[in-house]
Short mmCIF file of C-alpha atoms in Angstrom, two decimals:
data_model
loop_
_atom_site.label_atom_id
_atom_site.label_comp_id
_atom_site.label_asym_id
_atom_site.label_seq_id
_atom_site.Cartn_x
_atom_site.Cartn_y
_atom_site.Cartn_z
CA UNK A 19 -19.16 46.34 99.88
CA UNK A 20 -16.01 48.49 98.95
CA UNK A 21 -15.89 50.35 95.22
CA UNK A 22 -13.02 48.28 94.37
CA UNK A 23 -15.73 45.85 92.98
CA UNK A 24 -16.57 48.50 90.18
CA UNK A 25 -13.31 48.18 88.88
CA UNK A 26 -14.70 47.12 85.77
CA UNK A 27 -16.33 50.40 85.43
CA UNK A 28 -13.29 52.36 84.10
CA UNK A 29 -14.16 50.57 81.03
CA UNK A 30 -17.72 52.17 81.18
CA UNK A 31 -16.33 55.53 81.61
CA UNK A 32 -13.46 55.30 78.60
CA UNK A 33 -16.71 54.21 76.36
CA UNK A 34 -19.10 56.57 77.41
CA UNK A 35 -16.75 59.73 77.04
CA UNK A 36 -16.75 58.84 73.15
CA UNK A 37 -20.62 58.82 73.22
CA UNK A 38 -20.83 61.96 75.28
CA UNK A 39 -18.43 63.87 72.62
CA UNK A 40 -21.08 62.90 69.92
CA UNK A 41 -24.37 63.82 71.88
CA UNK A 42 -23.51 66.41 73.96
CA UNK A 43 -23.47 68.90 71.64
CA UNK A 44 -27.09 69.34 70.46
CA UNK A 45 -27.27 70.39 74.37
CA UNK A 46 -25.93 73.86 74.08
CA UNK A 47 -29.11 75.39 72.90
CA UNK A 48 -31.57 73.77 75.32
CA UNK A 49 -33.25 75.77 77.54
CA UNK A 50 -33.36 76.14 81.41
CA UNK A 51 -35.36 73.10 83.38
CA UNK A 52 -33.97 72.22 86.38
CA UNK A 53 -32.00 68.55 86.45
CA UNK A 54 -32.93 66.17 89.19
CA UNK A 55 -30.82 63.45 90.09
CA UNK A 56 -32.08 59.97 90.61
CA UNK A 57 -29.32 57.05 91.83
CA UNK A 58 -30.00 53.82 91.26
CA UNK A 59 -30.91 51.07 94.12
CA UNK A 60 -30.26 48.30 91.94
CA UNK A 61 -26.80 49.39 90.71
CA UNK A 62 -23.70 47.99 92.34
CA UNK A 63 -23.05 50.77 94.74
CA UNK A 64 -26.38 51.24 95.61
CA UNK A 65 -25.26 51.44 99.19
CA UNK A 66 -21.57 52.74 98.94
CA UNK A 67 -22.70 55.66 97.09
CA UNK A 68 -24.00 57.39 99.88
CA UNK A 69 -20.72 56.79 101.63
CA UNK A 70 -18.28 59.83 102.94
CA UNK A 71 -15.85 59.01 99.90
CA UNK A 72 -17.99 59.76 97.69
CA UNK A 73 -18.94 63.57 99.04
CA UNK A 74 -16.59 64.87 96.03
CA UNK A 75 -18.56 63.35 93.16
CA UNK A 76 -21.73 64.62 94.94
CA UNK A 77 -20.50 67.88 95.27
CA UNK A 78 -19.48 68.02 91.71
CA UNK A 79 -22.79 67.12 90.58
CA UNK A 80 -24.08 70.26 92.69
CA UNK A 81 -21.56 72.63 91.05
CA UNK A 82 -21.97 71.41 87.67
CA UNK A 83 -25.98 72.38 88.31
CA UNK A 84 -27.98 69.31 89.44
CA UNK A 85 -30.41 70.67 91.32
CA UNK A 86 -31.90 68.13 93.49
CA UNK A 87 -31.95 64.49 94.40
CA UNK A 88 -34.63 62.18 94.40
CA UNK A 89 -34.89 58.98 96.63
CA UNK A 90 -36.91 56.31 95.65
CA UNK A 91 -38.47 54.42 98.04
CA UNK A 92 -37.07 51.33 97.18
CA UNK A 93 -34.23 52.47 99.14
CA UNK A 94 -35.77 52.16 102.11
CA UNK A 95 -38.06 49.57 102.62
CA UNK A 96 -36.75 46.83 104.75
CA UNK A 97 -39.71 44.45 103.50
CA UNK A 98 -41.68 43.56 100.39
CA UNK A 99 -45.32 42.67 99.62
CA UNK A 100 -46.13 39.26 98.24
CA UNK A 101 -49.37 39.43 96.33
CA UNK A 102 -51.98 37.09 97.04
CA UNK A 103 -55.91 37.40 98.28
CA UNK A 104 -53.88 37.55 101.49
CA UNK A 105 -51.07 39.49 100.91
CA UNK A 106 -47.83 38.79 103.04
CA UNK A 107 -44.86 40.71 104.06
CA UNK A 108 -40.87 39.01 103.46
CA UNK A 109 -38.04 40.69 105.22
CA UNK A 110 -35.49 41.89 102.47
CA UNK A 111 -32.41 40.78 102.71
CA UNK A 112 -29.36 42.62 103.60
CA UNK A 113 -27.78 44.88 101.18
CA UNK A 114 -30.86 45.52 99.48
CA UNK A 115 -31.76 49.17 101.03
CA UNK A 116 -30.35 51.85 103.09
CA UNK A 117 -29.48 50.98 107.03
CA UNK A 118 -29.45 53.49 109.78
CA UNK A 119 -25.56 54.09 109.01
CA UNK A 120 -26.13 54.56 105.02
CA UNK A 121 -28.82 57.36 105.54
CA UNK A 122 -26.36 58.74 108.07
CA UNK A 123 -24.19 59.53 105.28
CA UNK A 124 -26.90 60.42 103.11
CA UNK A 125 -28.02 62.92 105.95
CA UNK A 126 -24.20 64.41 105.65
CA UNK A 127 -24.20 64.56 102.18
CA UNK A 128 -27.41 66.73 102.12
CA UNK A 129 -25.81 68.79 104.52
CA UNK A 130 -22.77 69.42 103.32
CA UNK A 131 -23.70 69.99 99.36
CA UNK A 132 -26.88 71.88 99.96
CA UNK A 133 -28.83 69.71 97.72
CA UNK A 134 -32.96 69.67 98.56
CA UNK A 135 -33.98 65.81 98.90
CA UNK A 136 -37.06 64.67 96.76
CA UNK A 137 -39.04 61.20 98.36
CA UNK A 138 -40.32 59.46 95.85
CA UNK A 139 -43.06 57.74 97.54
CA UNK A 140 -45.28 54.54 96.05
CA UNK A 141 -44.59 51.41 98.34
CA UNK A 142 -46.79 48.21 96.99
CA UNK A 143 -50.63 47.90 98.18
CA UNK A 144 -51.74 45.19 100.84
CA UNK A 145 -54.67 43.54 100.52
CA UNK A 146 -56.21 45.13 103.55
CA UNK A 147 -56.12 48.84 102.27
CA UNK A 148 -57.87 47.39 99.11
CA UNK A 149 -60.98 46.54 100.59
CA UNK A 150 -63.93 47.62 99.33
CA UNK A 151 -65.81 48.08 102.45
CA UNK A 152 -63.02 50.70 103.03
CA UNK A 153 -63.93 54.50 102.03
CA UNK A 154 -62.05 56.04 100.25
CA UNK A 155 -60.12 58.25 103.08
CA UNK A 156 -59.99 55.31 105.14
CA UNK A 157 -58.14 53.25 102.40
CA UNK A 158 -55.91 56.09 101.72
CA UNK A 159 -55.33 56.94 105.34
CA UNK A 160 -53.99 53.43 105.93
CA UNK A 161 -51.78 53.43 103.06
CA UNK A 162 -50.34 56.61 104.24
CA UNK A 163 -49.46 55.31 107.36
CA UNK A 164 -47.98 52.27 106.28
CA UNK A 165 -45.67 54.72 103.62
CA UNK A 166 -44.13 56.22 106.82
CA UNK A 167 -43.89 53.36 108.69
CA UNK A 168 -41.50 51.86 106.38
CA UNK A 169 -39.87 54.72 104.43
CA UNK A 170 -40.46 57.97 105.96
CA UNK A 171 -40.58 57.33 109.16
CA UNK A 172 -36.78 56.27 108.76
CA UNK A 173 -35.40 59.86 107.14
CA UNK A 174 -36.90 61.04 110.26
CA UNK A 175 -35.05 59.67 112.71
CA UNK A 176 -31.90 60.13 110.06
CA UNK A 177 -32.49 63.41 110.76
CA UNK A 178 -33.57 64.04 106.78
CA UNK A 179 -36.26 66.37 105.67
CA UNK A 180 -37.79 66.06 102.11
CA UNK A 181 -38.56 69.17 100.34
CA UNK A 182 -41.27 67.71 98.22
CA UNK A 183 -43.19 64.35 98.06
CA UNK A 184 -43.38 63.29 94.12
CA UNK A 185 -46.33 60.14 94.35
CA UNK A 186 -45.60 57.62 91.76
CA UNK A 187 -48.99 56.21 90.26
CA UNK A 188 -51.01 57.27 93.02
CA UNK A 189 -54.54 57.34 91.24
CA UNK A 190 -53.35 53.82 88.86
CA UNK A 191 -52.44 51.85 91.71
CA UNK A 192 -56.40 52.06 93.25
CA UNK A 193 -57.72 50.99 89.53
CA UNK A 194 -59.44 47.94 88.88
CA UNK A 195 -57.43 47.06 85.36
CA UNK A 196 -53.86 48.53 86.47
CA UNK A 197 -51.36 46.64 85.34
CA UNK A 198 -48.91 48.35 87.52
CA UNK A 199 -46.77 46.24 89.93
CA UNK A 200 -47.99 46.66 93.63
CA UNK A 201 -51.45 48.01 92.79
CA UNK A 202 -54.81 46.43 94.30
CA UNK A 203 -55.45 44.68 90.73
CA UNK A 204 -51.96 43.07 90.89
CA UNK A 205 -51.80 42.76 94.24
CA UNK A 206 -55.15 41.11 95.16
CA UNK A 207 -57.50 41.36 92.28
CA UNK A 208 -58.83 44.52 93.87
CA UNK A 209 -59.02 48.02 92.63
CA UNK A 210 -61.82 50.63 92.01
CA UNK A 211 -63.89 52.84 89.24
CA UNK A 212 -62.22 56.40 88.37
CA UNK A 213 -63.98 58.30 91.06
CA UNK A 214 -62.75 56.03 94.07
CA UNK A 215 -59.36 55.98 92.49
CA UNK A 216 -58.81 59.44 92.40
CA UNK A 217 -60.37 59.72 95.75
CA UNK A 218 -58.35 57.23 97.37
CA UNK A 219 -55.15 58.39 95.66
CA UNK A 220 -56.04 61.45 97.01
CA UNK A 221 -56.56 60.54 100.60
CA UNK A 222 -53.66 59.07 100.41
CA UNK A 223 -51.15 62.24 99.23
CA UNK A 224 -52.67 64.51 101.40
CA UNK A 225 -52.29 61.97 104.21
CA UNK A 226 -48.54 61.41 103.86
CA UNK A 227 -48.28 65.23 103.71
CA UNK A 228 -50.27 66.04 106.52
CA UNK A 229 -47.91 63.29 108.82
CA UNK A 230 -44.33 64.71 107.08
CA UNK A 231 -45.31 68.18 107.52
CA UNK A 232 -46.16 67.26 111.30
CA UNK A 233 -43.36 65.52 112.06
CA UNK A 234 -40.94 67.78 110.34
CA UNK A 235 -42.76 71.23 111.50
CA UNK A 236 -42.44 72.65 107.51
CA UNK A 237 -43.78 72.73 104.20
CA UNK A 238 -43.58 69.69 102.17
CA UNK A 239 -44.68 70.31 98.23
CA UNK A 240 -46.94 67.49 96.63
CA UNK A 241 -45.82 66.35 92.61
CA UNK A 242 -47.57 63.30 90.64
CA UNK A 243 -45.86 61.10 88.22
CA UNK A 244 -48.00 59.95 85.77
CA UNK A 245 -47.00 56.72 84.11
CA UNK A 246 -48.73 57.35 79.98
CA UNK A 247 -48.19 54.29 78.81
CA UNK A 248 -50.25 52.37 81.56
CA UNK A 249 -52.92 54.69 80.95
CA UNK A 250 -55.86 55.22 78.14
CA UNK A 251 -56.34 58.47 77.20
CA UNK A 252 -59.69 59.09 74.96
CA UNK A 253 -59.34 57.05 72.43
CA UNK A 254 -55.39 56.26 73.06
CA UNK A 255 -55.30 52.85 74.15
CA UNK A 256 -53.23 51.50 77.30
CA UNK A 257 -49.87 49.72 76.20
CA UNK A 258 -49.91 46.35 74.66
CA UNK A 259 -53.69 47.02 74.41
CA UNK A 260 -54.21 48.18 70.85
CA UNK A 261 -57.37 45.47 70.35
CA UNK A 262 -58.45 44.88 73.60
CA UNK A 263 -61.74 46.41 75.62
CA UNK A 264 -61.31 50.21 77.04
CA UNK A 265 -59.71 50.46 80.33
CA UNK A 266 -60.69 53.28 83.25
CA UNK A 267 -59.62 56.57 81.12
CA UNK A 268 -57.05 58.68 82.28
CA UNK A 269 -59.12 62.30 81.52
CA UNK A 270 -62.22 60.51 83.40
CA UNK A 271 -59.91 60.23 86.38
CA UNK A 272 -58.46 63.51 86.65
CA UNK A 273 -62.20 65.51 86.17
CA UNK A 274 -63.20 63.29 88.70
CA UNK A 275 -59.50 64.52 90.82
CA UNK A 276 -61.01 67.91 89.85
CA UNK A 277 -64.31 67.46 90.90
CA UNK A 278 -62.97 66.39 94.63
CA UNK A 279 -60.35 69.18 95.10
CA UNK A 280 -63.18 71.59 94.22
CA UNK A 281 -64.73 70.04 97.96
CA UNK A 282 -61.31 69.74 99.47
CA UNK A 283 -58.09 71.55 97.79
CA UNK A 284 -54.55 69.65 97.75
CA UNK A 285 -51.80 72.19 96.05
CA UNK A 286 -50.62 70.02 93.12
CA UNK A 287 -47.29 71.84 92.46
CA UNK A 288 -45.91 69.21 89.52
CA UNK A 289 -47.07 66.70 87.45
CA UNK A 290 -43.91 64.70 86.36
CA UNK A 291 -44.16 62.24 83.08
CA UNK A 292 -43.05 59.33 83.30
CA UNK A 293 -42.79 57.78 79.02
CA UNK A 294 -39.93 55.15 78.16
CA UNK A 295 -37.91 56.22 75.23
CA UNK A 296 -38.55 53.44 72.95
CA UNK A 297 -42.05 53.83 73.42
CA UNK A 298 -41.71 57.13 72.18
CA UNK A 299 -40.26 56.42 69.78
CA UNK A 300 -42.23 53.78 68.77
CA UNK A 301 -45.19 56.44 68.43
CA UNK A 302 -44.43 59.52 68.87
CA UNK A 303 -48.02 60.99 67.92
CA UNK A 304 -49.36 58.52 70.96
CA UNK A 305 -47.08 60.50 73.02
CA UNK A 306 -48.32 63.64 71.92
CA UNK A 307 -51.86 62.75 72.17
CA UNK A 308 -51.51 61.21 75.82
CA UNK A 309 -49.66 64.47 76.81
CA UNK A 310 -52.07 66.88 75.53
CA UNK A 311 -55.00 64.72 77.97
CA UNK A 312 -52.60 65.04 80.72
CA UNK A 313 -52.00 68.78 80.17
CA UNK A 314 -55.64 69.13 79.60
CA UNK A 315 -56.69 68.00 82.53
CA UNK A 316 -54.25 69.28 84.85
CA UNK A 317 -55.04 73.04 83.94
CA UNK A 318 -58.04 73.59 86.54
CA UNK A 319 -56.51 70.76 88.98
CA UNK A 320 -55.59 73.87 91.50
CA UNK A 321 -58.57 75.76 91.42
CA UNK A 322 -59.81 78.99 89.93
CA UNK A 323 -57.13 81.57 89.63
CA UNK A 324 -54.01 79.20 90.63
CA UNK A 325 -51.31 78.26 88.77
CA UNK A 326 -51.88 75.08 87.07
CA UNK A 327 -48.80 72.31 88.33
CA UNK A 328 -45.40 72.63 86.50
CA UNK A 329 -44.35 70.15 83.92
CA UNK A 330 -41.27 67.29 84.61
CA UNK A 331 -40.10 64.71 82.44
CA UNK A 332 -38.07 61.42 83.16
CA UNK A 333 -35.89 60.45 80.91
CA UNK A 334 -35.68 57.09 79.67
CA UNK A 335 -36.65 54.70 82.65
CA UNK A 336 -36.34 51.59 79.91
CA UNK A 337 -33.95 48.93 80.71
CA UNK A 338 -31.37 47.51 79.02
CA UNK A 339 -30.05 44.19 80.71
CA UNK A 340 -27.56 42.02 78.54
CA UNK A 341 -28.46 38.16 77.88
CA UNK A 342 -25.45 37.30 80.48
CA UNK A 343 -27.55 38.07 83.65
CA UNK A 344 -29.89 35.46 82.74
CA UNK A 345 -26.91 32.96 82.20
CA UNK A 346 -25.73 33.72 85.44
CA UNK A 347 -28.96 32.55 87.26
CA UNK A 348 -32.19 34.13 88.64
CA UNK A 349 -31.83 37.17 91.15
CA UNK A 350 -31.24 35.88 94.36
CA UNK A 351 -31.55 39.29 96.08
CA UNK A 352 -34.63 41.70 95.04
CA UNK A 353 -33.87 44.55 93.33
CA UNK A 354 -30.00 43.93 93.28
CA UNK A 355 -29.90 42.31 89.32
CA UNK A 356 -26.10 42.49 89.43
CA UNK A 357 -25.65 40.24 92.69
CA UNK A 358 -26.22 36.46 92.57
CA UNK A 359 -25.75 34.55 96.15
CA UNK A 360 -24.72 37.89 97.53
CA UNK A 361 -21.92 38.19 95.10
CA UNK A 362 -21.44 40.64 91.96
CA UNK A 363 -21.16 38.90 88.74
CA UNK A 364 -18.78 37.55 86.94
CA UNK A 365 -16.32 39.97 85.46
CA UNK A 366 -16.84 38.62 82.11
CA UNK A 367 -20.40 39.28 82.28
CA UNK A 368 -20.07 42.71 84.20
CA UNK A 369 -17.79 43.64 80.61
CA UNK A 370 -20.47 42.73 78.84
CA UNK A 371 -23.30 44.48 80.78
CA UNK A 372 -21.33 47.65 80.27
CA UNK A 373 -20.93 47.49 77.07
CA UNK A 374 -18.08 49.46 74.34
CA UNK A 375 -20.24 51.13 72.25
CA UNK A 376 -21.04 48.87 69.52
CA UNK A 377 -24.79 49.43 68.02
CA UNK A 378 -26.56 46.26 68.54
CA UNK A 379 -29.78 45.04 67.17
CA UNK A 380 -31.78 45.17 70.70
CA UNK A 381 -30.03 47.49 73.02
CA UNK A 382 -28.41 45.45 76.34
CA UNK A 383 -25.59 47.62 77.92
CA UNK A 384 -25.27 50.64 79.75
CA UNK A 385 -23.52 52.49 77.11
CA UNK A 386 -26.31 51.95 74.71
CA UNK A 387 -28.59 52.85 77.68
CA UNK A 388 -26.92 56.25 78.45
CA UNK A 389 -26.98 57.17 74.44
CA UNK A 390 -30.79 56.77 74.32
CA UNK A 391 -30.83 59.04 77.47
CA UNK A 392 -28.88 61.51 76.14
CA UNK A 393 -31.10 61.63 73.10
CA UNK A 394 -34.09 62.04 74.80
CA UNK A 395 -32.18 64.81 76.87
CA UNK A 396 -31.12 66.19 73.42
CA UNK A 397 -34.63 65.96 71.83
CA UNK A 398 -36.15 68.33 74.52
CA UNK A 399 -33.98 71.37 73.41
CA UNK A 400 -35.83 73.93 71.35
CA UNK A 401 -36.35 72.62 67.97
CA UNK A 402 -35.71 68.98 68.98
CA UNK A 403 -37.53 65.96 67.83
CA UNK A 404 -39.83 65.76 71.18
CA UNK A 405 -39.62 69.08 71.58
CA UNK A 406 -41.86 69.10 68.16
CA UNK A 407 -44.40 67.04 69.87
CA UNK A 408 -45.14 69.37 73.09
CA UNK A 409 -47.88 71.01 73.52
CA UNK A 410 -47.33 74.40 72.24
CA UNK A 411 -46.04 77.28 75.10
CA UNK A 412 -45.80 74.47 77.31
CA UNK A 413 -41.52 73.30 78.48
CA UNK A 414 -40.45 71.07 80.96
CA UNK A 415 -39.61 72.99 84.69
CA UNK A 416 -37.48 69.54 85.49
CA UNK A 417 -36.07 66.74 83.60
CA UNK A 418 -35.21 64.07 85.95
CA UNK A 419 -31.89 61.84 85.07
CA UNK A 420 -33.21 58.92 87.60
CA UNK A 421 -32.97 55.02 86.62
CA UNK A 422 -35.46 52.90 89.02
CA UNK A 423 -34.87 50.31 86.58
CA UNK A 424 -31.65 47.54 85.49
CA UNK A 425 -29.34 50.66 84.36
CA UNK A 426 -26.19 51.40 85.00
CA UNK A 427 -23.88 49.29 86.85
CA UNK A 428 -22.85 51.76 88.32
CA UNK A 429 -24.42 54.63 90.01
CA UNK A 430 -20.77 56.80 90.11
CA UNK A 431 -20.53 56.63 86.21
CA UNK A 432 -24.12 57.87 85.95
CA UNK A 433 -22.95 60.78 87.69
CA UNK A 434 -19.90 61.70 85.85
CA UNK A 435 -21.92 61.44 82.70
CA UNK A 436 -24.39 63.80 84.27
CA UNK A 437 -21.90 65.98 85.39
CA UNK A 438 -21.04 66.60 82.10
CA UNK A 439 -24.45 66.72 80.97
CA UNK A 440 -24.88 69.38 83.33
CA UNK A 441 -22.13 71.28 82.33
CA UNK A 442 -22.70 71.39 79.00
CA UNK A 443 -25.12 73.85 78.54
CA UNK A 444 -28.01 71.36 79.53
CA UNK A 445 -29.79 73.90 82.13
#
């Protein structure tokens, strides 16, 4: 598809440079974590981003400051998993992720703006790899190899080295009680205790490592993303489970990640947080406490006398999709909300997605979607509202500005409003 379908979009942009007037400015004072870039592969241009046009946005986002990108997976995969006690594979269709010619201009990109490339691995569990006559090694093993099979295997032969792998989930996924889309509990009605959880997980990291550092002869650093919400945390329940029985506990989990990297170390160099605004700030003490159990049992994770991981944060991975996408049908491609029968939608409704700035009652455009991330930007500085709630002496290395979710339309926008994010004083 061409940009000239994200025509609509200048509307977006006159919008958000009212917003950005009246949040930028709390920026100024915050201090120095590095900004990581995220595009969207459900946005309109989730392809034609990557294209040679668009070097000079890309470019401006590395002068402004952005200091990496990260790819999610999603890009990638040219097939999803259907859950099921026998889980099956469907081709994706077209237009849905990367081909060989979009991660050629991806590889050029990288090249010519020097920005370091962050995989964000986390592809959906079969039901093979969550057997339980599997060990732990050998589930993780397998689910390694099926990661680079269908998503690192292909920046390989693009000629595209990550500098880091950041695993989404990796210890939830192997749970029994996750709740998390493509884990053995969703996936099959499989899943394990907290010590084969963190085992497997584990397996599987250092797996994918070992196999990209092989193939690429260098280095690759390991990060987690933790997902709070989905998690209990002492006596913090798991979202939308204030009454119900205590799930697999998230500090029982990582002693038991301690206890095996005392028998076999794995350099942890980040632990990235993953916490939707409004659930922050829905209960902002829950984030607090759930952070503090993170923190706390991350110190040791690297051994004695090592540096315990560094601290990111993504902001705001909520969505915000207006009541028009449902009026114009179910999703006919996956991941690509914005397409119906291989189309974009309707103009009228693309307007309306985007939004003018109005406040509404429940939040459902990309304007109102980029003010929320702007304020949770803003509340990091020093003296900002979640800035109050960290743990003291402890600040964010990296706030990642990524959207694997409905938000924006459009993933050039995003970028100018980053840009000036960026510039602002923001790093």
């Amino acid at each position: 598809m061409t940009t000239r379908s994200l025509s609509p979009c200048l509307a977006l942009r006159r919008a958000g440079l009212a917003l950005m007037a009246a949040l930028l400015w709390p920026l100024a004072a915050l201090a120095d974590p590095a900004l990581v870039f995220g595009p969207s592969p459900r946005a309109l241009d989730n392809r034609a981003i990557f294209a040679p046009a668009h070097l000079p946005d890309w470019q401006a986002l590395a002068d402004a400051g952005i200091e990496a990108v990260i790819l999610n997976q999603t890009f990638l995969a040219a097939t999803d998993i259907l859950p099921g006690p026998r889980t099956r594979r469907r081709d994706r269709p077209e237009g849905s992720y990367l081909t060989d010619a979009d991660l050629a201009d991806l590889a050029l990109m990288l090249e010519r703006t020097g920005l370091p490339l962050i995989y964000a691995a986390g592809l959906g569990l079969e039901t093979a790899v969550c057997a339980p006559d599997l060990s732990p090694q050998e589930a993780g093993r397998a689910q390694a190899e099926d990661e680079w099979a269908r998503g690192l295997s292909r920046l390989r032969r693009a000629g595209i080295r990550p500098a880091a792998l950041n695993f989404d989930g990796p210890f939830l996924r192997w749970t029994r009680d996750s709740t998390k889309t493509g884990s053995c509990a969703v996936t099959s009605g499989g899943g394990g205790d907290a010590a084969r959880a963190a085992r497997t997980g584990l397996a599987y990291m250092a797996a994918l490592q070992d196999r990209a550092e092989a193939a690429w002869g260098a280095p690759i650093g390991l990060a987690v993303t933790v997902n709070l919400p989905n998690w209990q945390v002492g006596p913090l329940h798991r979202i939308g489970n204030p009454q119900g029985p205590a799930t697999i506990d998230l500090s029982e989990v990582l002693s038991e990640v301690a206890r095996a990297l005392a028998e076999t170390p794995l350099r942890i160099e980040e632990v990235t947080v993953d916490y939707p605004y409004a659930i922050l700030r829905d209960d902002p003490q829950m984030f607090r406490g759930k952070l503090q159990g993170l923190l706390e049992g991350m110190r040791g994770i690297n051994g004695p006398g090592q540096a315990a991981p560094g601290l990111g944060i993504i902001v705001n991975t909520q969505s915000y999709p207006n009541p028009c996408l449902a009026a114009q049908g179910p999703d006919a491609v996956p991941f690509l909300p914005f397409r119906r029968n291989g189309a974009p939608i309707g103009p009228e409704c693309i307007a309306a997605q985007i939004g003018n700035g109005d406040v509404t009652p429940a939040p459902d455009t990309d304007v109102e979607w980029m003010r929320d991330t702007l304020d949770y930007a803003s509340g990091l500085r020093p003296g900002g509202w979640i800035d109050a709630l960290l743990v003291s002496g402890i600040w964010p290395d990296r706030l990642y500005l990524q959207s694997w979710g409905l938000n924006p339309l459009s993933n050039v926008w995003y970028m100018a409003q980053l840009r000036q994010l960026a510039l602002s004083g923001a790093r």
